[in-house]
Coordinates of C-alpha atoms and ligand atoms in Angstrom, one line a residue:
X1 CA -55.7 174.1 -170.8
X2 CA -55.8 170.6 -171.7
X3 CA -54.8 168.0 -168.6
X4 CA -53.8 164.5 -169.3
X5 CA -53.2 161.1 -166.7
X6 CA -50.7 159.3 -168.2
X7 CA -49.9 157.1 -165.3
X8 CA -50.7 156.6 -161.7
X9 CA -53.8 156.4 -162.0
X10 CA -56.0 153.2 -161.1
X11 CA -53.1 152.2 -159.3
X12 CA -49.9 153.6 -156.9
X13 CA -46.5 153.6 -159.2
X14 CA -45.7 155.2 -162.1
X15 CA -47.0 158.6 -161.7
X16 CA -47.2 161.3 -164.6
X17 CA -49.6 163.8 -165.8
X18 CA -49.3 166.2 -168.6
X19 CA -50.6 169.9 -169.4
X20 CA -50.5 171.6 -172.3
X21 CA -51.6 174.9 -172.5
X22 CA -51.5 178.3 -175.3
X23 CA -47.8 178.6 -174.7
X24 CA -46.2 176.0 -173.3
X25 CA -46.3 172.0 -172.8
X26 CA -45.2 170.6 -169.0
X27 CA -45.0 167.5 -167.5
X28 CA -45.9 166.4 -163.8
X29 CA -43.7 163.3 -162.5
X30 CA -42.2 161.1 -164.8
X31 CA -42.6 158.1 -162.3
X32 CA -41.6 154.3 -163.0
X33 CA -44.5 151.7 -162.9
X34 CA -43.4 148.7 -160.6
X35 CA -45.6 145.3 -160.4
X36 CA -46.9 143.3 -163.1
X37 CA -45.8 143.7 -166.8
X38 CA -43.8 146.5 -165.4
X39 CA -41.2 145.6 -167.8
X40 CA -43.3 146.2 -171.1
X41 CA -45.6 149.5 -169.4
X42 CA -41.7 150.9 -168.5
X43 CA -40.5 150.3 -171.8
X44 CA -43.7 151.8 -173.9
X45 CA -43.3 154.8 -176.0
X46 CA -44.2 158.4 -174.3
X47 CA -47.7 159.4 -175.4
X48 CA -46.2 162.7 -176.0
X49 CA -43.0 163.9 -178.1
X50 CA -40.0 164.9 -175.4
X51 CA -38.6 167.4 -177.3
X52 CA -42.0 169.4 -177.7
X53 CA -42.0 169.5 -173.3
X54 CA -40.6 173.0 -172.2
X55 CA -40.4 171.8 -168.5
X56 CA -40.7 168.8 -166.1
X57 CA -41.9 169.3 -162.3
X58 CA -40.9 166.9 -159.8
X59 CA -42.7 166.3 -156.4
X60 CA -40.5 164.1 -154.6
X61 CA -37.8 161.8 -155.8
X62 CA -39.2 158.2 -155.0
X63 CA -38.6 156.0 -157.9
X64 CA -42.5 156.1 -158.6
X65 CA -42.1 159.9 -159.6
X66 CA -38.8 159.9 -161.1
X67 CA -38.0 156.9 -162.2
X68 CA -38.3 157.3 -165.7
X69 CA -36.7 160.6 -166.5
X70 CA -33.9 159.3 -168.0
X71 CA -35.5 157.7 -170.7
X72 CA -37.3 161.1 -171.0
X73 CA -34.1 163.0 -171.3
X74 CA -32.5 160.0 -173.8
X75 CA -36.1 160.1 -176.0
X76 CA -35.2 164.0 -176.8
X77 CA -36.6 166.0 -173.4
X78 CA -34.1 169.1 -173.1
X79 CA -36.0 171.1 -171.1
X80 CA -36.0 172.3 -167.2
X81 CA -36.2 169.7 -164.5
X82 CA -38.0 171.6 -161.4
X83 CA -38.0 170.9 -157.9
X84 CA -36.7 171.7 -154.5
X85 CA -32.9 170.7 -153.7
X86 CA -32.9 167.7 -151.5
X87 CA -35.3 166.3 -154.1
X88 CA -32.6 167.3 -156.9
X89 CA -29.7 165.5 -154.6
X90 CA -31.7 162.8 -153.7
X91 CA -32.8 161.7 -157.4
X92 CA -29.5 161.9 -158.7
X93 CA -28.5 158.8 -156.3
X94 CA -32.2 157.0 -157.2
X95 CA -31.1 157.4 -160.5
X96 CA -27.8 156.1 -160.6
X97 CA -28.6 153.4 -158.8
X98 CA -31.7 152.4 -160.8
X99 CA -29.7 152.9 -164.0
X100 CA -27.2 150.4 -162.0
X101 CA -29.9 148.1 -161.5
X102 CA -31.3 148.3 -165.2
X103 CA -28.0 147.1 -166.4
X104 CA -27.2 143.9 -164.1
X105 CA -30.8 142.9 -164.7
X106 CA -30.7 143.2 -168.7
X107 CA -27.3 141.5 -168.6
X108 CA -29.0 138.9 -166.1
X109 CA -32.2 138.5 -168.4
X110 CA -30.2 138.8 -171.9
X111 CA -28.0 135.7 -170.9
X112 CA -30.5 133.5 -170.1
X113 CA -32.1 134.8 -173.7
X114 CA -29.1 133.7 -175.6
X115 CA -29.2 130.4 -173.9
X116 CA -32.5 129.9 -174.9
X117 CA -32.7 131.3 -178.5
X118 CA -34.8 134.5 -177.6
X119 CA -34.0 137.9 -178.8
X120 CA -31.6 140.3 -176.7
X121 CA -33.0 143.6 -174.8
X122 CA -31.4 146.5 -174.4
X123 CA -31.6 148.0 -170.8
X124 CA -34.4 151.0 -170.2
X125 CA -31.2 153.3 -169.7
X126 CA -27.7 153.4 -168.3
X127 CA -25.5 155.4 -166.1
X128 CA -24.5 157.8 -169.2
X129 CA -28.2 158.9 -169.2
X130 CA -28.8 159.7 -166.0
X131 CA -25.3 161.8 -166.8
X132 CA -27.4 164.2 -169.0
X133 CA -30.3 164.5 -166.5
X134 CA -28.3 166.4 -163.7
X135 CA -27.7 169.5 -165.6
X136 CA -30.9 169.7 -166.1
X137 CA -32.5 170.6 -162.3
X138 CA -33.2 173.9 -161.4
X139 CA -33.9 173.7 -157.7
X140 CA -36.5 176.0 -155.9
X141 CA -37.4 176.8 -152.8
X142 CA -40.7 176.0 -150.3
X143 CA -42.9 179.1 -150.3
X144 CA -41.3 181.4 -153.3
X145 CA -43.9 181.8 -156.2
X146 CA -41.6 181.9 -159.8
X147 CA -42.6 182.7 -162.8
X148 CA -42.8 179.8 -165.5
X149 CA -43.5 181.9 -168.1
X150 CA -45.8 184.6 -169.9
X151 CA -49.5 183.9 -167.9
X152 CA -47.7 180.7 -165.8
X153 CA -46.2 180.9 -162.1
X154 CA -45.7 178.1 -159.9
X155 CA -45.2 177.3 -156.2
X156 CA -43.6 174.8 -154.4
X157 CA -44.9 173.8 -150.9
X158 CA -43.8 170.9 -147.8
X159 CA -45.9 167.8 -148.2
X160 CA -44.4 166.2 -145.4
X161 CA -43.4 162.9 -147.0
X162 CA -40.0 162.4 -147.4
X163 CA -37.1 165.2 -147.4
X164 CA -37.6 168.1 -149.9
X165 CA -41.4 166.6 -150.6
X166 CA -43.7 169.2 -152.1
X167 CA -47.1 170.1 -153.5
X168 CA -46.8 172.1 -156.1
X169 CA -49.6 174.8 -156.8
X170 CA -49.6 176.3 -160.8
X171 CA -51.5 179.3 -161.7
X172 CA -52.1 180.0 -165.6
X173 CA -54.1 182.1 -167.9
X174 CA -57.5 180.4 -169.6
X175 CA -59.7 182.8 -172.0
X176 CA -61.6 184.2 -168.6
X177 CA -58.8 185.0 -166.2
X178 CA -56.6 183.6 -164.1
X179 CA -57.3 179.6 -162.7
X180 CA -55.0 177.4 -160.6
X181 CA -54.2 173.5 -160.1
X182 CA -52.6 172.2 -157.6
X183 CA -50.7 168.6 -157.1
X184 CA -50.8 167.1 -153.8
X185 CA -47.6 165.0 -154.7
X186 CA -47.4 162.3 -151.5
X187 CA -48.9 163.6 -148.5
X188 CA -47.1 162.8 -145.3
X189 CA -48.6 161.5 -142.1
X190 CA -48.8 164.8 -139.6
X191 CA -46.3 162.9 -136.5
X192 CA -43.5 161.6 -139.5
X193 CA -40.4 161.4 -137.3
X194 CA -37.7 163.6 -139.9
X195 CA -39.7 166.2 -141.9
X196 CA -41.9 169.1 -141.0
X197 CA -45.8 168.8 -141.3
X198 CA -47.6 168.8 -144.8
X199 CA -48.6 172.0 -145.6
X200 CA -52.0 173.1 -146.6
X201 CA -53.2 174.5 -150.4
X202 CA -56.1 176.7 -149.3
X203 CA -57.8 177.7 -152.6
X204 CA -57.6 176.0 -156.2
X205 CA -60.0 175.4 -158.7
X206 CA -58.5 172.0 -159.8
X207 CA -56.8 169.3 -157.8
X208 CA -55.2 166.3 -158.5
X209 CA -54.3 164.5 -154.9
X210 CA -52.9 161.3 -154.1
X211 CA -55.2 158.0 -152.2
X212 CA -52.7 155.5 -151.6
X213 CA -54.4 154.9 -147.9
X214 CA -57.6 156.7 -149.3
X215 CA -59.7 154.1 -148.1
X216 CA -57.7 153.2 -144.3
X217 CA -56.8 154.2 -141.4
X218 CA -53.8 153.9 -139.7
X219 CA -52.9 152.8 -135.9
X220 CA -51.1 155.8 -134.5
X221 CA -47.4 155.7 -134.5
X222 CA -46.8 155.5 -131.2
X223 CA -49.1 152.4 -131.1
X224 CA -46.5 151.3 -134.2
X225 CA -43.7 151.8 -131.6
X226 CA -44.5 149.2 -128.8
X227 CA -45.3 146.7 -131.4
X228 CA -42.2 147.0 -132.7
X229 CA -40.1 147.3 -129.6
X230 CA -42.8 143.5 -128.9
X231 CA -42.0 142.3 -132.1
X232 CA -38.0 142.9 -131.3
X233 CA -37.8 141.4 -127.9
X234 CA -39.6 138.5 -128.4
X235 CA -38.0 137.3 -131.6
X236 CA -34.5 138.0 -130.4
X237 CA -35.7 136.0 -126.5
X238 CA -36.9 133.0 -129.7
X239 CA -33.1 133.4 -131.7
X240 CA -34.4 135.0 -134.7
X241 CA -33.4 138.3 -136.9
X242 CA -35.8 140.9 -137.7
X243 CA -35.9 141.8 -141.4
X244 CA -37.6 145.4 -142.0
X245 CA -38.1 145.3 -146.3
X246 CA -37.6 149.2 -146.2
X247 CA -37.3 151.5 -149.1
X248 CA -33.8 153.5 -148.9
X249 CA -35.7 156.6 -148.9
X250 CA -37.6 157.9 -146.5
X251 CA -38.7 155.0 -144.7
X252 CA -35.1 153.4 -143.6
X253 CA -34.4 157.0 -142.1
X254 CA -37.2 157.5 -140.3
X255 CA -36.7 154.0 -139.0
X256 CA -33.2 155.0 -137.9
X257 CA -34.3 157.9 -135.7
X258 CA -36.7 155.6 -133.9
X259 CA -34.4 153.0 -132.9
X260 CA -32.1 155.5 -131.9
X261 CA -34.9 156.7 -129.8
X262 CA -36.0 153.7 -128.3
X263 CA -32.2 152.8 -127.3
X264 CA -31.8 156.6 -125.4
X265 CA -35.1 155.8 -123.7
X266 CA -34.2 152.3 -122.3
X267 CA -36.6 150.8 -124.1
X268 CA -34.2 148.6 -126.1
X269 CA -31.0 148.0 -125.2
X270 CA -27.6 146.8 -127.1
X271 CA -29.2 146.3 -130.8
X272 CA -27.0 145.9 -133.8
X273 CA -28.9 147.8 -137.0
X274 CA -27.9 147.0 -140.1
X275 CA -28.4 148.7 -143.2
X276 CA -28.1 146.7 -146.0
X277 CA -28.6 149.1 -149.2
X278 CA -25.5 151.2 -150.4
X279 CA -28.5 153.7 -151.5
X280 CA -30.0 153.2 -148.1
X281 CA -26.7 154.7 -146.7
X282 CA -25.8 157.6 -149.5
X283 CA -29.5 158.6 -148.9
X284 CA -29.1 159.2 -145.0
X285 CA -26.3 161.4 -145.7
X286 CA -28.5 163.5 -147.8
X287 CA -30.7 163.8 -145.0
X288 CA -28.0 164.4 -143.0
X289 CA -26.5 167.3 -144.8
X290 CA -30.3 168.9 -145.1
X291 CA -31.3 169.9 -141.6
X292 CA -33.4 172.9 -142.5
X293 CA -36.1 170.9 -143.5
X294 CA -36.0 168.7 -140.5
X295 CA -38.6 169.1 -137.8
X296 CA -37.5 170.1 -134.3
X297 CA -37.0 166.0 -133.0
X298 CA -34.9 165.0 -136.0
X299 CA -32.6 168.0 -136.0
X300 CA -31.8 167.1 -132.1
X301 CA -31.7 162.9 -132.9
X302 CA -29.5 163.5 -136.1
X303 CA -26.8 165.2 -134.2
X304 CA -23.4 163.0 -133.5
X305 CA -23.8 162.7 -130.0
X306 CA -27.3 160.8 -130.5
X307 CA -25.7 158.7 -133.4
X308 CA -23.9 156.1 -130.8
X309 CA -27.0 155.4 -129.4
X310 CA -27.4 152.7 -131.5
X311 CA -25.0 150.1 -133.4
X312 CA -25.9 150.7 -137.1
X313 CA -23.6 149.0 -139.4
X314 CA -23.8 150.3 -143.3
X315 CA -23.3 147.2 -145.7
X316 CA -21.3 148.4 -148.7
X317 CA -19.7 145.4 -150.6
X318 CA -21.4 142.4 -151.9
X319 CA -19.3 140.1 -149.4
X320 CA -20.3 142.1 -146.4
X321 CA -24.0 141.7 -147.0
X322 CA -23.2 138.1 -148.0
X323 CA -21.7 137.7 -144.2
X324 CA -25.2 138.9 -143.0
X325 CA -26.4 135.5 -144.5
X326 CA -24.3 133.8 -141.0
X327 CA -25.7 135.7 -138.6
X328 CA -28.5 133.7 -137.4
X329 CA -29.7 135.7 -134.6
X330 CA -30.4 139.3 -132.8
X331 CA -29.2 141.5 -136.2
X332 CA -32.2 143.8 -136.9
X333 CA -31.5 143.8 -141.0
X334 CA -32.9 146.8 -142.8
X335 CA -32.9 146.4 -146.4
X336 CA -34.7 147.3 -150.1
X337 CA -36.2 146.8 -152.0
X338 CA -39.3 147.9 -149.9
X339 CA -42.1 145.7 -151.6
X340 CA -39.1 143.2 -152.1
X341 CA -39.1 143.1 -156.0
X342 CA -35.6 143.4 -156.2
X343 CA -32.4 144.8 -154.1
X344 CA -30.6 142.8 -151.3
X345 CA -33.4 142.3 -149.0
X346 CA -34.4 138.9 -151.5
X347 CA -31.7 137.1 -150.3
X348 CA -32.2 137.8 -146.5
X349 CA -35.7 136.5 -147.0
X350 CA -34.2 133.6 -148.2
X351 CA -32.1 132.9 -145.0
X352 CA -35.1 133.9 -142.9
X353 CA -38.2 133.9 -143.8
X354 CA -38.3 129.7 -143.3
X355 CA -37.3 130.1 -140.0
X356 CA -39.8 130.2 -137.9
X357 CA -38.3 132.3 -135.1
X358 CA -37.5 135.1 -137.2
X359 CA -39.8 138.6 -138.1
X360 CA -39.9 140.3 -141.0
X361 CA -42.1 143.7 -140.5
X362 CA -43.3 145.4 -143.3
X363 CA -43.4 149.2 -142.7
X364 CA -44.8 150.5 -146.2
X365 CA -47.2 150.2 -148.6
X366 CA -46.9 146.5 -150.8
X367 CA -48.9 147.0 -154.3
X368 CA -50.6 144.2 -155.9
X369 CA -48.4 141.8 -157.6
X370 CA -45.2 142.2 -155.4
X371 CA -43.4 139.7 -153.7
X372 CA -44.1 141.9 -150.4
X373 CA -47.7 141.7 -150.8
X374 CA -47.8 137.8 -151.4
X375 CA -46.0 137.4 -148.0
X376 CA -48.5 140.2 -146.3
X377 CA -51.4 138.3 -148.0
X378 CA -50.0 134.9 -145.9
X379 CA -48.7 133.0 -149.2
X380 CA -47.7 129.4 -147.5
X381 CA -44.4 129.5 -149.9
X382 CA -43.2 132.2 -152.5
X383 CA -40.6 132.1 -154.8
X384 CA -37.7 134.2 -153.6
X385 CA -34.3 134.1 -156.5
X386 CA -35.9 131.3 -157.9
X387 CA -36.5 129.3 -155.0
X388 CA -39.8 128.1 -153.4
X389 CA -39.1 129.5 -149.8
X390 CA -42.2 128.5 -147.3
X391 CA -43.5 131.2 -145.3
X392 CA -42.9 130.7 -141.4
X393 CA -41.5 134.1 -139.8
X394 CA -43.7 136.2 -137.8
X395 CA -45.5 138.4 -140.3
X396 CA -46.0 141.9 -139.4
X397 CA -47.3 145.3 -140.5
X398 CA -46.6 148.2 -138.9
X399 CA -48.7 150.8 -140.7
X400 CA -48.0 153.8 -138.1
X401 CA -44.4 153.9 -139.8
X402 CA -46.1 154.9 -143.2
X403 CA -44.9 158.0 -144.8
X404 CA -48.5 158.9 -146.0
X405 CA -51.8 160.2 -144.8
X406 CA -54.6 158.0 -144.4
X407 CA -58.0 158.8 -145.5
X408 CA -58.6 160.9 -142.3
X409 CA -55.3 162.6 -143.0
X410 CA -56.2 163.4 -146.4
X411 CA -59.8 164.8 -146.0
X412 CA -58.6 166.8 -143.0
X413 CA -56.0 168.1 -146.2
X414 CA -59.4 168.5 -148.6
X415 CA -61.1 170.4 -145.6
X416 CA -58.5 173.0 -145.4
X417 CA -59.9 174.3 -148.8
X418 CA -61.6 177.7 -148.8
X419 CA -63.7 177.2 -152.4
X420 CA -64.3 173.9 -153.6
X421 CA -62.0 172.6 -156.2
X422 CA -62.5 170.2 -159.0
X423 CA -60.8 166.8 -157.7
X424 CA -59.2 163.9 -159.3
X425 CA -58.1 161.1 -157.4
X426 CA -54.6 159.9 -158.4
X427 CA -51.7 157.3 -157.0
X428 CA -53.9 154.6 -155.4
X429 CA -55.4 151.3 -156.1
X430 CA -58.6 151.0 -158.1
X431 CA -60.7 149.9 -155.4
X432 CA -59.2 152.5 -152.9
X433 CA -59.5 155.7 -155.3
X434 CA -63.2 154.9 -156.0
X435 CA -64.1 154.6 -152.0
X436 CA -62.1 157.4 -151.5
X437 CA -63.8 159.8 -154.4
X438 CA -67.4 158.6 -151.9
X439 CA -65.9 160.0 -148.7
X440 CA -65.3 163.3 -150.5
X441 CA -68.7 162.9 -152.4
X442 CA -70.3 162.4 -148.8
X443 CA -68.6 165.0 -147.2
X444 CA -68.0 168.0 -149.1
X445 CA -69.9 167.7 -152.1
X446 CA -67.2 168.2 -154.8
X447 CA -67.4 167.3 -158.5
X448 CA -64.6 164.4 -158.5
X449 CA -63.0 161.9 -161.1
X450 CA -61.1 158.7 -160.8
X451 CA -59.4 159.4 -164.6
X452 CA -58.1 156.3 -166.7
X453 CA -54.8 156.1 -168.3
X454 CA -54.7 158.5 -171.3
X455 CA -57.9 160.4 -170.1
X456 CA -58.4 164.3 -170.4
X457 CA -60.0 166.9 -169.5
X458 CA -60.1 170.6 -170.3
X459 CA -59.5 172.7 -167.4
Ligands
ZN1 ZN1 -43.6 158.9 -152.4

C-alpha cells in the first residue's frame, strides 16, 4: 500500500495523508493550513483527483483536520465522510462558519482589489458547499471494528482531545498477510477537564502520531489553575480585562468548566465570562447535548444547577460584542480566533492590549507566523486591523490548559506498544518533529521518519 503526507507535516495545520491501496483510494484529514501564504497553500490544487477517493476519515473536527473538505467535495469527492458523531455535529458548525468567514474576507479582499486595479478572487468555498458535505458523514462509534471493504476494516478509538476525538487504527491486506496503521489524530493531555482519557493503540506495524508539544513539557494543570486565578485577581485589583484568545472548540469549554469550578470553590468570586464567538457558543451546546463522552467531572459541572455558578454572557450580534469595546474593566472576555488570525478577538486586542493593566492569557498552541505568536514572542507593537497597537498587557501562557500531550505524554502513548511499529512524526513544527523522532530513537529504538510534503512510502 502506497502512503502519502500531503500536509501537516514539518509544521502543525493543515493535516492530510493519503493511502492507496489494490482496491481502494482513502484519505486521512483534509485539514486547512493557517499562517503564512496560507491563502495560496489553501487554494492549491489536490495532489490527487477527488472523484477517484472512495472514502475520507476524519479524526477530530478542528479546522486543521477538516477545514478543507468542502473544496474536496466541490473538486468532485463523492465518497464517505467517516467519523464518530460529535465530530460529524461539530464540523458541520466549523464548516459553516469558515465558509462564513471565506466569504466576508473575499468580499473584504476583492474590494480593496478593484480599488486598486488587481484581479478579483473567488472565495475557497461558500455555505452552498459545505450544503453537499453533510450528507456525506457516516458516523461510528469508539471501539466497534467495521469493515471498509474487501481486505480493509477500521476502528475508531478516544484520543482525548476534544469531544468525539479519535485515533483511528486500519487493518488491510498486503501480498504477505494482514498489516495495520494506525493515526494518532491529536492526543489529549491525561487530566483534560471535559473528555475521557486517550486511549491506547497496543500493536501496529505503522504509525503516524502527532508532536505538536513533541519537544516540551507542560506545567501541570493544576499549577495552570492558580496562575490563572493570580493572573485574574490582580488584573481586575489594577482595572484591567482579561482577554483568553481561545479557539471555540475545545479549549473555550474546557475553560468554561474551570471557572465554573473555581467560582463553587470560593476561589473566585462574582466574575462576568464572556464568550465572544457565536461558534464558541453553538459548539458548547454540542458538548452539551454529548454527555456520554464526558468524563465523570464534566458530566457533574455541565449539569444546570452548576451552570449559575458563574456569569457567562454569550455574544451573538455584532453590536453586542461591539459594547464589549466599553467595558474597560473586570470582564474576563473569551474569544477566537485562538492564534488571533482572524474572528472577534482582533478587535478586543485592540482595546486592550495597550493598556497596560490588562492580561491577555494565551491557553493554546500559537504557530509560527500568527499574530498570537508575535505577541507570545514579546513584539513591542503588532499590527492588529491595520493598526500598529504597542504591546503593554500582561503577557501570559498557560500551557497546563493545552488540549495535547506533551513529549512525556506522548512517549508514555509510544510505550504502551506491544511490537515496535514503524513511526512517522506528523502535526508539529520542524524543529520539534526532528527532537522528538531522537527521544523515540533514544528510547525505544524504532525505525522513524519526519516525511516532507508529497513524500511516500510503501507500507
Ligand atoms: Zn486538534
Amino acid at each position: 500500500m502506497k502512503l502519502q503526507f500531503l500536509g501537516g507535516v514539518r509544521t502543525v495545520t493543515g493535516s492530510c495523508y493519503y493511502l492507496e491501496g489494490r482496491n481502494f483510494r482513502v484519505l486521512v484529514e483534509c485539514g486547512m493550513f493557517q499562517g503564512p501564504d496560507a491563502e495560496a497553500v489553501n487554494r492549491r490544487l489536490f495532489a490527487f483527483d477527488p472523484a477517484s477517493i472512495d472514502c475520507l476519515f476524519l479524526t477530530h473536527s478542528h479546522l486543521d483536520h477538516v477545514g478543507l473538505v468542502p473544496r474536496l467535495v466541490k473538486e468532485g469527492f463523492k465518497g464517505r465522510i467517516i467519523t464518530t458523531s460529535p465530530t460529524a455535529d461539530i464540523a458541520e458548525l466549523i464548516l459553516y462558519d469558515s465558509a462564513h468567514i471565506q466569504e466576508s474576507d473575499t468580499e473584504w479582499q476583492n474590494r480593496k482589489a478593484m480599488r486598486s486595479g488587481l484581479e478579483m478572487k473567488e472565495p475557497l468555498y461558500l455555505p452552498p458547499d459545505v450544503d453537499r458535505v453533510l450528507p456525506l458523514f457516516q458516523r461510528k462509534q469508539y471501539g466497534k471494528i467495521e469493515q471498509l471493504c474487501e481486505g480493509v476494516r477500521y476502528r475508531f478509538v478516544n484520543a482525548g482531545h476534544i469531544l468525539g476525538s479519535s485515533t483511528l487504527e486500519l487493518w488491510y491486506q498486503d501480498g504477505q498477510g494482514e498489516k495495520k496503521i494506525s493515526f494518532s489524530g491529536d492526543i489529549g493531555k491525561k487530566e483534560s477537564p471535559i473528555v475521557n482519557d486517550p486511549v491506547f493503540v497496543e500493536e501496529s506495524d505503522y504509525l503516524t502520531i502527532e508532536s505538536t508539544y513533541g519537544n516540551r513539557k507542560h506545567k501541570n494543570m493544576e499549577d495552570s489553575i492558580d496562575e490563572l486565578v493570580n493572573i485574574i485577581k490582580t488584573t481586575f485589583k489594577r482595572g484591567g480585562n482579561v482577554i483568553i484568545p481561545s479557539f471555540a472548540l475545545g479549549r473555550t469549554q474546557d475553560l468554561l468548566l474551570i471557572l465554573n469550578r473555581l467560582v463553587k470553590e470560593g476561589r473566585l468570586f462574582n466574575i462576568n465570562v464572556y464568550i465572544d464567538s457565536p461558534l464558541g457558543e453553538r459548539i458548547t451546546r454540542v458538548y452539551a447535548a454529548h454527555p456520554e463522552y464526558f468524563d465523570e467531572e464534566a458530566r457533574r459541572l455541565f449539569n444546570i444547577e452548576s451552570r449559575d455558578a458563574i456569569r457567562i454572557h454569550f455574544t451573538r450580534k455584532t453590536e453586542e460584542s461591539m459594547a464589549l469595546n466599553r467595558i474597560k474593566k473586570e470582564a474576563i472576555i473569551i474569544s477566537s480566533s485562538g492564534m488571533c488570525e482572524g474572528g472577534r478577538v482582533r478587535h478586543h486586542l485592540k482595546h486592550n492590549l495597550w493598556r497596560r493593566e490588562c492580561s491577555i492569557v494565551f491557553v493554546g498552541y500559537q504557530a509560527e507566523g500568527t499574530l498570537g505568536r508575535q505577541i507570545v514572542d514579546r513584539s513591542k507593537t503588532v499590527e492588529v486591523l491595520g493598526e500598529d497597537i504597542v504591546v503593554r498587557a500582561g503577557i501570559h501562557t498557560l500551557g497546563g490548559f493545552s488540549a495535547h500531550a506533551d513529549q512525556e505524554e506522548l512517549m508514555g502513548w509510544i510505550a504502551q506498544f506491544k511490537n515496535s511499529p514503524e513511526i512517522f512524526i506528523v502535526h508539529g513544527e520542524e524543529q520539534v518533529a526532528l527532537d522528538f523522532q531522537t527521544a523515540i530513537k533514544n528510547k525505544f529504538g524504532y525505525t522513524t521518519h519526519v516525511p516532507r510534503v508529497g513524500e511516500e512510502f510503501e507500507i
